[in-house]
Amino acid sequence: MDERTEPVTAERERAPVIEPGYTFGSVTDKISSIVLTRPTSNGWFFGFGLAFLLTMMMLYAIGYLCVRGTGIWGVTIPIGWGFAIVNFVWWIGIGHAGTLISAILLLLRQSWRNSINRFAEAMTLFAVASAGIFPLIHVGRPWLAYWLFPYPNTMKVWPQFRSPLIWDVFAVSTYATISLLFWFIGLIPDLATLRDRSTNHASRIIYGILAMGWRGSARHWHRYETAYLLLAGLATPLVLSVHTVVSFDFAIGIVPGWHTTIFPPYFVAGAIYSGFAMVLMLSIPIRKIFQLEDFITERHLQNSAKVMLATGLIVAYGYIIEGFMGWYSGNRYDGFTLWNRLHGPYAFFYYMLLICNIVIPQVLWIPRLRSSPIWLFLVSGVVLVGMWLERFIIVVVSLHRDFLTSSWGMYYPTRWDWMTYIGTIGMFLAAMFLFVRVLPMISIFEMRTLLPEAEVKE
Amino acid sequence: MRRAGTYGFMAEFDSPTSLVAAAHRVQQAGYRKVDAYSPFPIEGLAEAVGFHRDEMPLVVLIGGLIGGITGYAMQYWMSVISYPINVGGKPYHSWPAFIIVTFEMTILFAGISAVLGMLALNGLPMPYHPVFNVPRFAFATKDRFFLIVFSSDPKYSSIETRRFLESLSPRSIAEVPD
Amino acid sequence: MSPARVDNLDLMAPPIIRTIGRRSLVVGLIFAALSLIGAFIRPDQFFRAYLLSFMAWLGVCLGSMAILMLRHLTKGGWGMIIRRILGAAMRTLPLLALLFIPIFLGLPKLYIWARPLDSISDQHLREHLQQVTQSYLSVSGFAIRAVIYFVIWGGLIFFLTRWSSEQDHPSARDNSTRFKALSGPGLVLYGFTISFAAIDWVMSIDPSWISTIYGLSFLIGEVLSALCFAVVVERILFRYKPMSELLKPDYVHDHGKLMLAFIMVWAYFAFSQWLIIWAGNLPDEITWYMRRLNGGWGYVGLFLVLFHFAVPFVFLLSRPFKRDVTRLVWLAIWIMLMRYLDLYWMIEPNFSQKLSVTWADVVVPFAVGGLWLGYFFHNLASKPLVPAYDVSANEVLEPVHD
């Protein structure tokens, strides 16, 4: 007789990654039917239409910008960076969670990722696209943005490689390329499934072309898996490097409030923090609308909440160390930056930032709230606002009071700033709407591997 | 002996377990030109159909090295030889600053090599392939598992091979037309 | 798993562990006696080396605590197999608290802020100290904060140890929820306390220099040295029962992967700090590197880049290497030496413009290390190597060849 008391562990109470009762066939049908047979609802048309209108608004704002120049924005001297850079950093940070889920969790053998990695990767791509717009239009003459790249030219000049801004060009374009490849590689087997399942001739041809003749040969799978793992191994340091390079955009300069060595890990943590907030904000309605609660279970929500809690604490650590060092160093400029954040004209936003990023998310310590979709949705919204404010504080508050009081100024965004910013949210959502309509938003083949029958018994 | 018009014999199975077992039996029976198809990757299946050398890591390593060397050499040439300008009193050859782009180029080249290498070694894209002629093969991307013995196998014989595959108790057997 | 299996399998450490412990203690005592003599002849050299040795071994102790809490949060066989090694290492904290006391005797020798202000010739530094010293860097503040750090660490270790001991008995209740509830906040506490301790004890040797990433660099260094230490002990135990039957290549593989990850994080922090300070080139900051790149110290820095990062990185990319504990152990020992060298490179250039190695740099680490190892092996021998009645121990207790 076993003397040990039957343990009731948290482990056993934990929600499963996939609800029981599914087979290879039913998983395939359930996910592919969303794309192939489910009628497009009015809600989809309404949502997509709204997002599309916002995208048009963005294009209008950008068009007007091309005609009139960046003077239509709120940027002035000394605040030359304004909304464009705030939004760039915000968006690119959001993108990071997708790569984290698809690459890092794959390397850590966290199989729960399999049901959220596909749309998290899509989110990455669209977030990077939204982010990429801002530096391009911020250069003033967007039609000459290709000057950022080193190419042989009649002026016989080359980019200046000691500048973090050129590092950013390489980091972001590499990130966009690798994310796209990673996403596409992941899609190939599922595109083959759609090719074989679709009843409509045109869609069969389109999916067939995209699937490139994938037939699931054992040899192909072997190389495929190796390539996928290697890509994950490459994407992991890449994703850390991207936000590190973004942090260098600030830290390499000697502006008080920017020039501090903790920026790289602190930016990376903040990026993952806001990225998981976006993952939750998207997955909570999606699992409800498309009845995917069996695949995106409470476990996914709990784990995402835990990642948010951990990264949020690293961000809090960053604030505290930065504040402490500002005082401890005895450096009057660092000291003034700290004082200006707490008492300057933008102090309200700094306190809001502390509340949104540090105070409110502490509710995630409570296990019950970590499984509550409503709470998680709300906290994620708060974190997204908080992380936007953080970038606003870093960009605007560090710049607006220059070393000489005669150069002090204030930053007020104009309606064109807001139209561009809200427009990119519209573009992001429009792309997400299209994605869930035409591509499987959950990786079908990786879901199959989660089923108990997928195991080879000796 | 390859029979004109036949690409091989294909057997259909229900589960990954029976497919792997069948693949081992086919290997033991001495067939060498075989392949298996499954809707998701199955550990050990590639080895069971006689696949041993995966060149992917080497391809990616070479790609990464080329990327890194290109990245550093490009920056060195542009900043030191072609267009040397003094920025902030930093040396022309500012190696700490060059590390970032070198790193990004390494990742970029390695990643592209991983994708293109995988596609090239797998012979993709391949719009036409004889196995697609079998109607039931459409289930290979859903919930069925297939094993094929190619007619190019020296041991292949239209009668013997069929009989042998039947002894594995598959769900169905089909002759794959070329 | 039936309870009979647990009884059959003797989970206590082999007797050799006590022998190693005794020998370490003897070595420690001999070197401690030598150090003591040296301390009277050259107290300045002694105290630098003493601080260095203390920080190095404290790192193994606290890093073990951090990895243990990480294990409680993430689970996995890799952590269960080294759990009691980490536990024994962290239970050496009382000794380290005791060993901290001599640092107080050498405060003015180590820290410029502990000297009378009038004795400081540098006007700029004196003004700076007048601003900071009185409020933060003072002897009493230093002492109070040290007590706070040790109390927090001691509290965490106390509960981690106590709950773990309960799991050696068949009637154990399941402690994993309690462990989890402690480990989350525990890691947060560790992160903050070690950062501020690093500022107090090492960074403040140069009171006018700051780097906000310093605490994190220190933290990852401690975790890395603790992991390497666990691999070394794991290798010793692997020669004997029961570990020879329990240690699977998969666990070693995970340890190798963690080593790779920690080395990369260490390099990432170190490079970020260097690049930001190099590019900014501000006189307040760059002087720290000027000292560490001139007068022969630059060679040490280069050596660290190559042998704390580049070479171990290449080795750890190899899968067979990571899975074989008999090979991995050599790298683990090497990295522990590199951790010591890294700390040396952080501390010693504060005192000496030119690269110099004194007698104390060689003797004192053996004194502290010998005593520490004696205590560690005593701890290791006093408990079973796996808490057999922990629910998640089953996975580990399956023998390798079933």
Coordinates of C-alpha atoms in Angstrom, one line a residue, chain A residues 19 88 115 123 135 171 186 240 263 270 272 283 292 318-319 437 446:
Chain A
E19 CA -9.2 19.8 -24.4
F88 CA 7.8 53.0 -33.8
S115 CA -1.9 26.8 -30.5
M123 CA 0.8 39.8 -35.1
P135 CA 10.9 56.0 -39.4
A171 CA 18.1 45.1 -37.3
G186 CA 5.4 27.3 -40.5
L240 CA 16.7 40.3 -28.3
F263 CA 18.4 50.2 -21.4
G270 CA 9.3 46.1 -21.9
I272 CA 7.9 41.4 -24.3
S283 CA -6.6 36.0 -28.4
L292 CA -11.5 28.1 -30.1
G318 CA 14.6 49.2 -14.5
Y319 CA 12.6 52.2 -13.1
R437 CA -10.2 34.9 -42.8
E446 CA 1.5 21.4 -34.7

